[in-house]
PDB file of N, CA and C in Angstrom:
ATOM      1  N   LEU A  73     112.855 112.165 100.424  1.00  0.00           N
ATOM      2  CA  LEU A  73     111.881 111.087 100.472  1.00  0.00           C
ATOM      3  C   LEU A  73     112.406 109.902 101.287  1.00  0.00           C
ATOM      4  N   ALA A  74     113.653 109.542 101.019  1.00  0.00           N
ATOM      5  CA  ALA A  74     114.236 108.400 101.716  1.00  0.00           C
ATOM      6  C   ALA A  74     114.291 108.644 103.224  1.00  0.00           C
ATOM      7  N   GLU A  75     114.758 109.813 103.610  1.00  0.00           N
ATOM      8  CA  GLU A  75     114.854 110.112 105.042  1.00  0.00           C
ATOM      9  C   GLU A  75     113.492 110.058 105.707  1.00  0.00           C
ATOM     10  N   ARG A  76     112.474 110.598 105.047  1.00  0.00           N
ATOM     11  CA  ARG A  76     111.121 110.603 105.602  1.00  0.00           C
ATOM     12  C   ARG A  76     110.596 109.165 105.713  1.00  0.00           C
ATOM     13  N   LEU A  77     110.811 108.370 104.661  1.00  0.00           N
ATOM     14  CA  LEU A  77     110.319 107.001 104.671  1.00  0.00           C
ATOM     15  C   LEU A  77     111.048 106.149 105.705  1.00  0.00           C
ATOM     16  N   TYR A  78     112.361 106.178 105.700  1.00  0.00           N
ATOM     17  CA  TYR A  78     113.131 105.325 106.610  1.00  0.00           C
ATOM     18  C   TYR A  78     112.934 105.752 108.062  1.00  0.00           C
ATOM     19  N   GLY A  79     112.999 107.056 108.307  1.00  0.00           N
ATOM     20  CA  GLY A  79     112.765 107.550 109.668  1.00  0.00           C
ATOM     21  C   GLY A  79     111.360 107.243 110.130  1.00  0.00           C
ATOM     22  N   GLY A  80     110.392 107.420 109.232  1.00  0.00           N
ATOM     23  CA  GLY A  80     108.999 107.141 109.570  1.00  0.00           C
ATOM     24  C   GLY A  80     108.763 105.673 109.875  1.00  0.00           C
ATOM     25  N   LEU A  81     109.368 104.797 109.082  1.00  0.00           N
ATOM     26  CA  LEU A  81     109.230 103.367 109.346  1.00  0.00           C
ATOM     27  C   LEU A  81     109.844 102.986 110.689  1.00  0.00           C
ATOM     28  N   ASN A  82     111.015 103.526 110.977  1.00  0.00           N
ATOM     29  CA  ASN A  82     111.632 103.255 112.282  1.00  0.00           C
ATOM     30  C   ASN A  82     110.739 103.734 113.413  1.00  0.00           C
ATOM     31  N   GLU A  83     110.093 104.891 113.236  1.00  0.00           N
ATOM     32  CA  GLU A  83     109.174 105.406 114.263  1.00  0.00           C
ATOM     33  C   GLU A  83     107.960 104.503 114.423  1.00  0.00           C
ATOM     34  N   VAL A  84     107.410 104.026 113.314  1.00  0.00           N
ATOM     35  CA  VAL A  84     106.253 103.127 113.371  1.00  0.00           C
ATOM     36  C   VAL A  84     106.613 101.855 114.137  1.00  0.00           C
ATOM     37  N   PHE A  85     107.745 101.258 113.808  1.00  0.00           N
ATOM     38  CA  PHE A  85     108.164 100.044 114.514  1.00  0.00           C
ATOM     39  C   PHE A  85     108.342 100.323 116.007  1.00  0.00           C
ATOM     40  N   ALA A  86     109.008 101.414 116.344  1.00  0.00           N
ATOM     41  CA  ALA A  86     109.238 101.755 117.754  1.00  0.00           C
ATOM     42  C   ALA A  86     107.924 102.001 118.480  1.00  0.00           C
ATOM     43  N   ARG A  87     107.000 102.714 117.846  1.00  0.00           N
ATOM     44  CA  ARG A  87     105.716 103.032 118.477  1.00  0.00           C
ATOM     45  C   ARG A  87     104.945 101.756 118.835  1.00  0.00           C
ATOM     46  N   HIS A  88     105.102 100.719 118.042  1.00  0.00           N
ATOM     47  CA  HIS A  88     104.364  99.479 118.275  1.00  0.00           C
ATOM     48  C   HIS A  88     105.203  98.411 118.970  1.00  0.00           C
ATOM     49  N   GLY A  89     106.401  98.796 119.410  1.00  0.00           N
ATOM     50  CA  GLY A  89     107.239  97.878 120.159  1.00  0.00           C
ATOM     51  C   GLY A  89     107.793  96.725 119.329  1.00  0.00           C
ATOM     52  N   VAL A  90     107.953  96.949 118.034  1.00  0.00           N
ATOM     53  CA  VAL A  90     108.495  95.927 117.140  1.00  0.00           C
ATOM     54  C   VAL A  90     109.976  96.216 116.921  1.00  0.00           C
ATOM     55  N   VAL A  91     110.810  95.258 117.250  1.00  0.00           N
ATOM     56  CA  VAL A  91     112.255  95.424 117.057  1.00  0.00           C
ATOM     57  C   VAL A  91     112.566  95.210 115.583  1.00  0.00           C
ATOM     58  N   ALA A  92     112.982  96.281 114.933  1.00  0.00           N
ATOM     59  CA  ALA A  92     113.315  96.215 113.510  1.00  0.00           C
ATOM     60  C   ALA A  92     114.252  97.361 113.175  1.00  0.00           C
ATOM     61  N   ARG A  93     115.040  97.139 112.153  1.00  0.00           N
ATOM     62  CA  ARG A  93     115.962  98.172 111.684  1.00  0.00           C
ATOM     63  C   ARG A  93     115.691  98.411 110.207  1.00  0.00           C
ATOM     64  N   VAL A  94     115.478  99.676 109.855  1.00  0.00           N
ATOM     65  CA  VAL A  94     115.336 100.086 108.456  1.00  0.00           C
ATOM     66  C   VAL A  94     116.631 100.778 108.095  1.00  0.00           C
ATOM     67  N   GLN A  95     117.239 100.312 107.052  1.00  0.00           N
ATOM     68  CA  GLN A  95     118.547 100.830 106.658  1.00  0.00           C
ATOM     69  C   GLN A  95     118.565 100.943 105.138  1.00  0.00           C
ATOM     70  N   GLY A  96     118.945 102.105 104.636  1.00  0.00           N
ATOM     71  CA  GLY A  96     118.938 102.263 103.189  1.00  0.00           C
ATOM     72  C   GLY A  96     119.962 103.243 102.678  1.00  0.00           C
ATOM     73  N   LEU A  97     120.043 103.271 101.377  1.00  0.00           N
ATOM     74  CA  LEU A  97     120.898 104.200 100.664  1.00  0.00           C
ATOM     75  C   LEU A  97     120.127 104.641  99.440  1.00  0.00           C
ATOM     76  N   GLY A  98     119.797 105.917  99.399  1.00  0.00           N
ATOM     77  CA  GLY A  98     118.973 106.396  98.297  1.00  0.00           C
ATOM     78  C   GLY A  98     117.615 105.722  98.329  1.00  0.00           C
ATOM     79  N   ALA A  99     117.175 105.243  97.193  1.00  0.00           N
ATOM     80  CA  ALA A  99     115.848 104.654  97.073  1.00  0.00           C
ATOM     81  C   ALA A  99     115.823 103.157  97.395  1.00  0.00           C
ATOM     82  N   ARG A 100     116.935 102.566  97.770  1.00  0.00           N
ATOM     83  CA  ARG A 100     117.006 101.139  98.089  1.00  0.00           C
ATOM     84  C   ARG A 100     117.172 100.959  99.591  1.00  0.00           C
ATOM     85  N   PHE A 101     116.419 100.031 100.168  1.00  0.00           N
ATOM     86  CA  PHE A 101     116.487  99.851 101.611  1.00  0.00           C
ATOM     87  C   PHE A 101     116.153  98.424 102.002  1.00  0.00           C
ATOM     88  N   GLY A 102     116.561  98.072 103.203  1.00  0.00           N
ATOM     89  CA  GLY A 102     116.222  96.792 103.783  1.00  0.00           C
ATOM     90  C   GLY A 102     115.519  96.998 105.108  1.00  0.00           C
ATOM     91  N   ILE A 103     114.671  96.049 105.460  1.00  0.00           N
ATOM     92  CA  ILE A 103     114.022  96.022 106.766  1.00  0.00           C
ATOM     93  C   ILE A 103     114.467  94.718 107.413  1.00  0.00           C
ATOM     94  N   TYR A 104     115.041  94.835 108.594  1.00  0.00           N
ATOM     95  CA  TYR A 104     115.603  93.678 109.286  1.00  0.00           C
ATOM     96  C   TYR A 104     114.923  93.545 110.645  1.00  0.00           C
ATOM     97  N   PHE A 105     114.026  92.582 110.773  1.00  0.00           N
ATOM     98  CA  PHE A 105     113.300  92.374 112.024  1.00  0.00           C
ATOM     99  C   PHE A 105     114.193  91.656 113.026  1.00  0.00           C
ATOM    100  N   GLY A 106     114.149  92.151 114.265  1.00  0.00           N
ATOM    101  CA  GLY A 106     114.952  91.566 115.326  1.00  0.00           C
ATOM    102  C   GLY A 106     116.399  92.029 115.335  1.00  0.00           C
ATOM    103  N   VAL A 107     116.746  92.966 114.487  1.00  0.00           N
ATOM    104  CA  VAL A 107     118.122  93.467 114.363  1.00  0.00           C
ATOM    105  C   VAL A 107     118.156  94.919 114.830  1.00  0.00           C
ATOM    106  N   THR A 108     119.113  95.242 115.669  1.00  0.00           N
ATOM    107  CA  THR A 108     119.222  96.618 116.172  1.00  0.00           C
ATOM    108  C   THR A 108     120.530  97.299 115.777  1.00  0.00           C
ATOM    109  N   THR A 109     121.491  96.531 115.318  1.00  0.00           N
ATOM    110  CA  THR A 109     122.792  97.098 114.955  1.00  0.00           C
ATOM    111  C   THR A 109     122.892  97.247 113.437  1.00  0.00           C
ATOM    112  N   PRO A 110     123.801  98.097 112.965  1.00  0.00           N
ATOM    113  CA  PRO A 110     123.932  98.277 111.512  1.00  0.00           C
ATOM    114  C   PRO A 110     124.194  96.956 110.787  1.00  0.00           C
ATOM    115  N   VAL A 111     123.550  96.804 109.637  1.00  0.00           N
ATOM    116  CA  VAL A 111     123.760  95.637 108.789  1.00  0.00           C
ATOM    117  C   VAL A 111     124.845  96.013 107.786  1.00  0.00           C
ATOM    118  N   ARG A 112     125.976  95.324 107.888  1.00  0.00           N
ATOM    119  CA  ARG A 112     127.125  95.658 107.046  1.00  0.00           C
ATOM    120  C   ARG A 112     127.437  94.601 106.001  1.00  0.00           C
ATOM    121  N   ASN A 113     126.904  93.385 106.207  1.00  0.00           N
ATOM    122  CA  ASN A 113     127.221  92.299 105.293  1.00  0.00           C
ATOM    123  C   ASN A 113     126.118  91.246 105.370  1.00  0.00           C
ATOM    124  N   TYR A 114     126.273  90.223 104.561  1.00  0.00           N
ATOM    125  CA  TYR A 114     125.255  89.173 104.501  1.00  0.00           C
ATOM    126  C   TYR A 114     125.085  88.477 105.847  1.00  0.00           C
ATOM    127  N   ARG A 115     126.166  88.225 106.536  1.00  0.00           N
ATOM    128  CA  ARG A 115     126.090  87.555 107.844  1.00  0.00           C
ATOM    129  C   ARG A 115     125.218  88.367 108.815  1.00  0.00           C
ATOM    130  N   ASP A 116     125.358  89.705 108.790  1.00  0.00           N
ATOM    131  CA  ASP A 116     124.505  90.556 109.631  1.00  0.00           C
ATOM    132  C   ASP A 116     123.048  90.465 109.191  1.00  0.00           C
ATOM    133  N   ALA A 117     122.829  90.455 107.882  1.00  0.00           N
ATOM    134  CA  ALA A 117     121.467  90.481 107.339  1.00  0.00           C
ATOM    135  C   ALA A 117     120.689  89.209 107.664  1.00  0.00           C
ATOM    136  N   VAL A 118     121.328  88.065 107.632  1.00  0.00           N
ATOM    137  CA  VAL A 118     120.597  86.811 107.840  1.00  0.00           C
ATOM    138  C   VAL A 118     120.225  86.565 109.303  1.00  0.00           C
ATOM    139  N   ARG A 119     120.616  87.447 110.190  1.00  0.00           N
ATOM    140  CA  ARG A 119     120.189  87.341 111.593  1.00  0.00           C
ATOM    141  C   ARG A 119     118.729  87.752 111.758  1.00  0.00           C
ATOM    142  N   HIS A 120     118.146  88.353 110.729  1.00  0.00           N
ATOM    143  CA  HIS A 120     116.784  88.872 110.860  1.00  0.00           C
ATOM    144  C   HIS A 120     115.786  87.739 111.107  1.00  0.00           C
ATOM    145  N   HIS A 121     114.620  88.110 111.616  1.00  0.00           N
ATOM    146  CA  HIS A 121     113.575  87.131 111.931  1.00  0.00           C
ATOM    147  C   HIS A 121     112.697  86.920 110.703  1.00  0.00           C
ATOM    148  N   ARG A 122     112.897  85.798 110.064  1.00  0.00           N
ATOM    149  CA  ARG A 122     112.212  85.466 108.817  1.00  0.00           C
ATOM    150  C   ARG A 122     110.690  85.469 108.967  1.00  0.00           C
ATOM    151  N   GLU A 123     110.180  84.812 109.995  1.00  0.00           N
ATOM    152  CA  GLU A 123     108.729  84.708 110.169  1.00  0.00           C
ATOM    153  C   GLU A 123     108.082  86.080 110.384  1.00  0.00           C
ATOM    154  N   GLN A 124     108.770  86.946 111.089  1.00  0.00           N
ATOM    155  CA  GLN A 124     108.228  88.287 111.316  1.00  0.00           C
ATOM    156  C   GLN A 124     108.193  89.066 110.001  1.00  0.00           C
ATOM    157  N   MET A 125     109.215  88.888 109.164  1.00  0.00           N
ATOM    158  CA  MET A 125     109.231  89.539 107.859  1.00  0.00           C
ATOM    159  C   MET A 125     108.066  89.054 107.002  1.00  0.00           C
ATOM    160  N   LEU A 126     107.830  87.744 107.002  1.00  0.00           N
ATOM    161  CA  LEU A 126     106.711  87.199 106.233  1.00  0.00           C
ATOM    162  C   LEU A 126     105.375  87.766 106.718  1.00  0.00           C
ATOM    163  N   GLY A 127     105.223  87.881 108.030  1.00  0.00           N
ATOM    164  CA  GLY A 127     104.002  88.461 108.591  1.00  0.00           C
ATOM    165  C   GLY A 127     103.837  89.920 108.207  1.00  0.00           C
ATOM    166  N   PHE A 128     104.938  90.662 108.220  1.00  0.00           N
ATOM    167  CA  PHE A 128     104.895  92.071 107.848  1.00  0.00           C
ATOM    168  C   PHE A 128     104.497  92.240 106.385  1.00  0.00           C
ATOM    169  N   VAL A 129     105.098  91.463 105.503  1.00  0.00           N
ATOM    170  CA  VAL A 129     104.788  91.568 104.073  1.00  0.00           C
ATOM    171  C   VAL A 129     103.305  91.284 103.837  1.00  0.00           C
ATOM    172  N   ALA A 130     102.777  90.235 104.449  1.00  0.00           N
ATOM    173  CA  ALA A 130     101.361  89.893 104.280  1.00  0.00           C
ATOM    174  C   ALA A 130     100.464  90.997 104.821  1.00  0.00           C
ATOM    175  N   SER A 131     100.802  91.529 105.988  1.00  0.00           N
ATOM    176  CA  SER A 131     100.003  92.593 106.587  1.00  0.00           C
ATOM    177  C   SER A 131     100.066  93.871 105.750  1.00  0.00           C
ATOM    178  N   ALA A 132     101.260  94.208 105.263  1.00  0.00           N
ATOM    179  CA  ALA A 132     101.408  95.407 104.429  1.00  0.00           C
ATOM    180  C   ALA A 132     100.540  95.295 103.177  1.00  0.00           C
ATOM    181  N   ILE A 133     100.535  94.122 102.556  1.00  0.00           N
ATOM    182  CA  ILE A 133      99.716  93.931 101.356  1.00  0.00           C
ATOM    183  C   ILE A 133      98.235  94.093 101.683  1.00  0.00           C
ATOM    184  N   ARG A 134      97.796  93.557 102.809  1.00  0.00           N
ATOM    185  CA  ARG A 134      96.392  93.737 103.219  1.00  0.00           C
ATOM    186  C   ARG A 134      96.047  95.209 103.403  1.00  0.00           C
ATOM    187  N   HIS A 135      97.041  96.019 103.746  1.00  0.00           N
ATOM    188  CA  HIS A 135      96.827  97.450 103.956  1.00  0.00           C
ATOM    189  C   HIS A 135      97.160  98.267 102.710  1.00  0.00           C
ATOM    190  N   GLY A 136      97.401  97.604 101.595  1.00  0.00           N
ATOM    191  CA  GLY A 136      97.572  98.302 100.322  1.00  0.00           C
ATOM    192  C   GLY A 136      98.983  98.750 100.007  1.00  0.00           C
ATOM    193  N   VAL A 137      99.984  98.178 100.674  1.00  0.00           N
ATOM    194  CA  VAL A 137     101.385  98.530 100.392  1.00  0.00           C
ATOM    195  C   VAL A 137     102.106  97.253  99.992  1.00  0.00           C
ATOM    196  N   TYR A 138     102.686  97.246  98.803  1.00  0.00           N
ATOM    197  CA  TYR A 138     103.352  96.055  98.292  1.00  0.00           C
ATOM    198  C   TYR A 138     104.842  96.058  98.636  1.00  0.00           C
ATOM    199  N   PHE A 139     105.293  94.963  99.228  1.00  0.00           N
ATOM    200  CA  PHE A 139     106.716  94.690  99.413  1.00  0.00           C
ATOM    201  C   PHE A 139     106.976  93.350  98.738  1.00  0.00           C
ATOM    202  N   HIS A 140     108.007  93.270  97.915  1.00  0.00           N
ATOM    203  CA  HIS A 140     108.311  91.961  97.344  1.00  0.00           C
ATOM    204  C   HIS A 140     108.914  91.074  98.427  1.00  0.00           C
ATOM    205  N   ASP A 141     108.787  89.792  98.197  1.00  0.00           N
ATOM    206  CA  ASP A 141     109.181  88.831  99.214  1.00  0.00           C
ATOM    207  C   ASP A 141     109.901  87.668  98.544  1.00  0.00           C
ATOM    208  N   TYR A 142     110.966  87.261  99.138  1.00  0.00           N
ATOM    209  CA  TYR A 142     111.733  86.115  98.661  1.00  0.00           C
ATOM    210  C   TYR A 142     111.710  85.025  99.730  1.00  0.00           C
ATOM    211  N   GLY A 143     110.512  84.628 100.136  1.00  0.00           N
ATOM    212  CA  GLY A 143     110.385  83.590 101.141  1.00  0.00           C
ATOM    213  C   GLY A 143     110.851  84.010 102.521  1.00  0.00           C
ATOM    214  N   GLY A 144     110.790  85.293 102.806  1.00  0.00           N
ATOM    215  CA  GLY A 144     111.220  85.798 104.104  1.00  0.00           C
ATOM    216  C   GLY A 144     112.706  86.066 104.204  1.00  0.00           C
ATOM    217  N   ALA A 145     113.436  85.859 103.105  1.00  0.00           N
ATOM    218  CA  ALA A 145     114.880  86.117 103.115  1.00  0.00           C
ATOM    219  C   ALA A 145     115.142  87.621 103.218  1.00  0.00           C
ATOM    220  N   ALA A 146     116.287  87.952 103.780  1.00  0.00           N
ATOM    221  CA  ALA A 146     116.691  89.363 103.815  1.00  0.00           C
ATOM    222  C   ALA A 146     116.840  89.840 102.374  1.00  0.00           C
ATOM    223  N   CYS A 147     116.196  90.937 102.046  1.00  0.00           N
ATOM    224  CA  CYS A 147     116.257  91.447 100.677  1.00  0.00           C
ATOM    225  C   CYS A 147     116.107  92.967 100.706  1.00  0.00           C
ATOM    226  N   HIS A 148     116.308  93.570  99.568  1.00  0.00           N
ATOM    227  CA  HIS A 148     116.174  95.012  99.456  1.00  0.00           C
ATOM    228  C   HIS A 148     114.841  95.374  98.823  1.00  0.00           C
ATOM    229  N   HIS A 149     114.355  96.507  99.217  1.00  0.00           N
ATOM    230  CA  HIS A 149     113.131  97.070  98.671  1.00  0.00           C
ATOM    231  C   HIS A 149     113.496  98.424  98.072  1.00  0.00           C
ATOM    232  N   GLY A 150     112.535  99.072  97.450  1.00  0.00           N
ATOM    233  CA  GLY A 150     112.820 100.371  96.879  1.00  0.00           C
ATOM    234  C   GLY A 150     111.554 101.161  96.630  1.00  0.00           C
ATOM    235  N   PHE A 151     111.756 102.406  96.276  1.00  0.00           N
ATOM    236  CA  PHE A 151     110.636 103.249  95.874  1.00  0.00           C
ATOM    237  C   PHE A 151     111.048 103.971  94.603  1.00  0.00           C
ATOM    238  N   CYS A 152     110.077 104.528  93.899  1.00  0.00           N
ATOM    239  CA  CYS A 152     110.375 105.132  92.605  1.00  0.00           C
ATOM    240  C   CYS A 152     110.407 106.656  92.684  1.00  0.00           C
ATOM    241  N   ALA A 153     110.968 107.250  91.662  1.00  0.00           N
ATOM    242  CA  ALA A 153     111.127 108.704  91.608  1.00  0.00           C
ATOM    243  C   ALA A 153     109.791 109.425  91.497  1.00  0.00           C
ATOM    244  N   ALA A 154     108.742 108.716  91.138  1.00  0.00           N
ATOM    245  CA  ALA A 154     107.430 109.347  91.018  1.00  0.00           C
ATOM    246  C   ALA A 154     106.777 109.603  92.369  1.00  0.00           C
ATOM    247  N   MET A 155     107.283 109.001  93.427  1.00  0.00           N
ATOM    248  CA  MET A 155     106.692 109.194  94.757  1.00  0.00           C
ATOM    249  C   MET A 155     106.889 110.623  95.238  1.00  0.00           C
ATOM    250  N   THR A 156     105.906 111.104  95.973  1.00  0.00           N
ATOM    251  CA  THR A 156     105.956 112.432  96.579  1.00  0.00           C
ATOM    252  C   THR A 156     105.972 112.282  98.098  1.00  0.00           C
ATOM    253  N   LEU A 157     106.186 113.379  98.789  1.00  0.00           N
ATOM    254  CA  LEU A 157     106.120 113.324 100.256  1.00  0.00           C
ATOM    255  C   LEU A 157     104.736 112.891 100.718  1.00  0.00           C
ATOM    256  N   ALA A 158     103.707 113.316 100.007  1.00  0.00           N
ATOM    257  CA  ALA A 158     102.344 112.901 100.350  1.00  0.00           C
ATOM    258  C   ALA A 158     102.196 111.383 100.193  1.00  0.00           C
ATOM    259  N   ASP A 159     102.808 110.813  99.161  1.00  0.00           N
ATOM    260  CA  ASP A 159     102.774 109.362  98.975  1.00  0.00           C
ATOM    261  C   ASP A 159     103.475 108.649 100.134  1.00  0.00           C
ATOM    262  N   VAL A 160     104.614 109.184 100.553  1.00  0.00           N
ATOM    263  CA  VAL A 160     105.353 108.594 101.667  1.00  0.00           C
ATOM    264  C   VAL A 160     104.500 108.644 102.937  1.00  0.00           C
ATOM    265  N   ASP A 161     103.866 109.778 103.178  1.00  0.00           N
ATOM    266  CA  ASP A 161     103.027 109.902 104.375  1.00  0.00           C
ATOM    267  C   ASP A 161     101.851 108.923 104.336  1.00  0.00           C
ATOM    268  N   GLU A 162     101.229 108.761 103.167  1.00  0.00           N
ATOM    269  CA  GLU A 162     100.137 107.796 103.028  1.00  0.00           C
ATOM    270  C   GLU A 162     100.640 106.374 103.258  1.00  0.00           C
ATOM    271  N   THR A 163     101.806 106.065 102.726  1.00  0.00           N
ATOM    272  CA  THR A 163     102.411 104.752 102.922  1.00  0.00           C
ATOM    273  C   THR A 163     102.654 104.497 104.399  1.00  0.00           C
ATOM    274  N   LEU A 164     103.208 105.480 105.099  1.00  0.00           N
ATOM    275  CA  LEU A 164     103.475 105.329 106.530  1.00  0.00           C
ATOM    276  C   LEU A 164     102.185 105.150 107.317  1.00  0.00           C
ATOM    277  N   ASN A 165     101.131 105.860 106.951  1.00  0.00           N
ATOM    278  CA  ASN A 165      99.841 105.697 107.628  1.00  0.00           C
ATOM    279  C   ASN A 165      99.314 104.279 107.454  1.00  0.00           C
ATOM    280  N   ARG A 166      99.420 103.764 106.241  1.00  0.00           N
ATOM    281  CA  ARG A 166      98.953 102.399 105.981  1.00  0.00           C
ATOM    282  C   ARG A 166      99.817 101.378 106.724  1.00  0.00           C
ATOM    283  N   LEU A 167     101.127 101.606 106.727  1.00  0.00           N
ATOM    284  CA  LEU A 167     102.016 100.663 107.392  1.00  0.00           C
ATOM    285  C   LEU A 167     101.881 100.702 108.907  1.00  0.00           C
ATOM    286  N   ASP A 168     101.416 101.816 109.445  1.00  0.00           N
ATOM    287  CA  ASP A 168     101.132 101.881 110.878  1.00  0.00           C
ATOM    288  C   ASP A 168     100.101 100.819 111.236  1.00  0.00           C
ATOM    289  N   GLY A 169      99.073 100.716 110.430  1.00  0.00           N
ATOM    290  CA  GLY A 169      98.058  99.685 110.646  1.00  0.00           C
ATOM    291  C   GLY A 169      98.599  98.293 110.451  1.00  0.00           C
ATOM    292  N   ALA A 170      99.469  98.124 109.463  1.00  0.00           N
ATOM    293  CA  ALA A 170     100.056  96.817 109.198  1.00  0.00           C
ATOM    294  C   ALA A 170     100.932  96.361 110.352  1.00  0.00           C
ATOM    295  N   VAL A 171     101.746  97.261 110.867  1.00  0.00           N
ATOM    296  CA  VAL A 171     102.659  96.915 111.979  1.00  0.00           C
ATOM    297  C   VAL A 171     101.854  96.649 113.253  1.00  0.00           C
ATOM    298  N   ARG A 172     100.776  97.374 113.446  1.00  0.00           N
ATOM    299  CA  ARG A 172      99.926  97.152 114.618  1.00  0.00           C
ATOM    300  C   ARG A 172      99.456  95.692 114.659  1.00  0.00           C
ATOM    301  N   GLU A 173      99.216  95.090 113.504  1.00  0.00           N
ATOM    302  CA  GLU A 173      98.775  93.699 113.444  1.00  0.00           C
ATOM    303  C   GLU A 173      99.862  92.704 113.817  1.00  0.00           C
ATOM    304  N   LEU A 174     101.125  93.114 113.807  1.00  0.00           N
ATOM    305  CA  LEU A 174     102.218  92.189 114.099  1.00  0.00           C
ATOM    306  C   LEU A 174     102.307  91.816 115.566  1.00  0.00           C
ATOM    307  N   ARG A 175     101.741  92.632 116.437  1.00  0.00           N
ATOM    308  CA  ARG A 175     101.874  92.364 117.869  1.00  0.00           C
ATOM    309  C   ARG A 175     101.032  91.216 118.311  1.00  0.00           C
TER     310      ARG A 175
END
C-alpha cells in the first residue's frame, strides 16, 4: 500500500509539474513541496514551501481527501490498515484533481 501510495503521489506531482517529494516509512509519510533531495532531518524538512503545502491541503479536502495541517509546517501524515489498494487508487485519482488546481 505504501509503495503504491507514495509512488503514485510522486507520479501525480511530476505529471502536473509540481516539485514535491513524498518520503515515508511504512504507513507514515511526509510531503515536502519544493524539495527534491532526501529529507534526513528537521533542517531538510523546513526547506519545504509552506504556502504550497497549505494550498495542497485545502485542495485535497475539496476533493474529499483529508490531510491534517499544522499551519503549513512540515509534518507527517499516515494511512490506516483498513485501506485497500482500491482505496489507494481512489485517493490518487482524487489527488490528481487536487494537484491540478495547484498550477
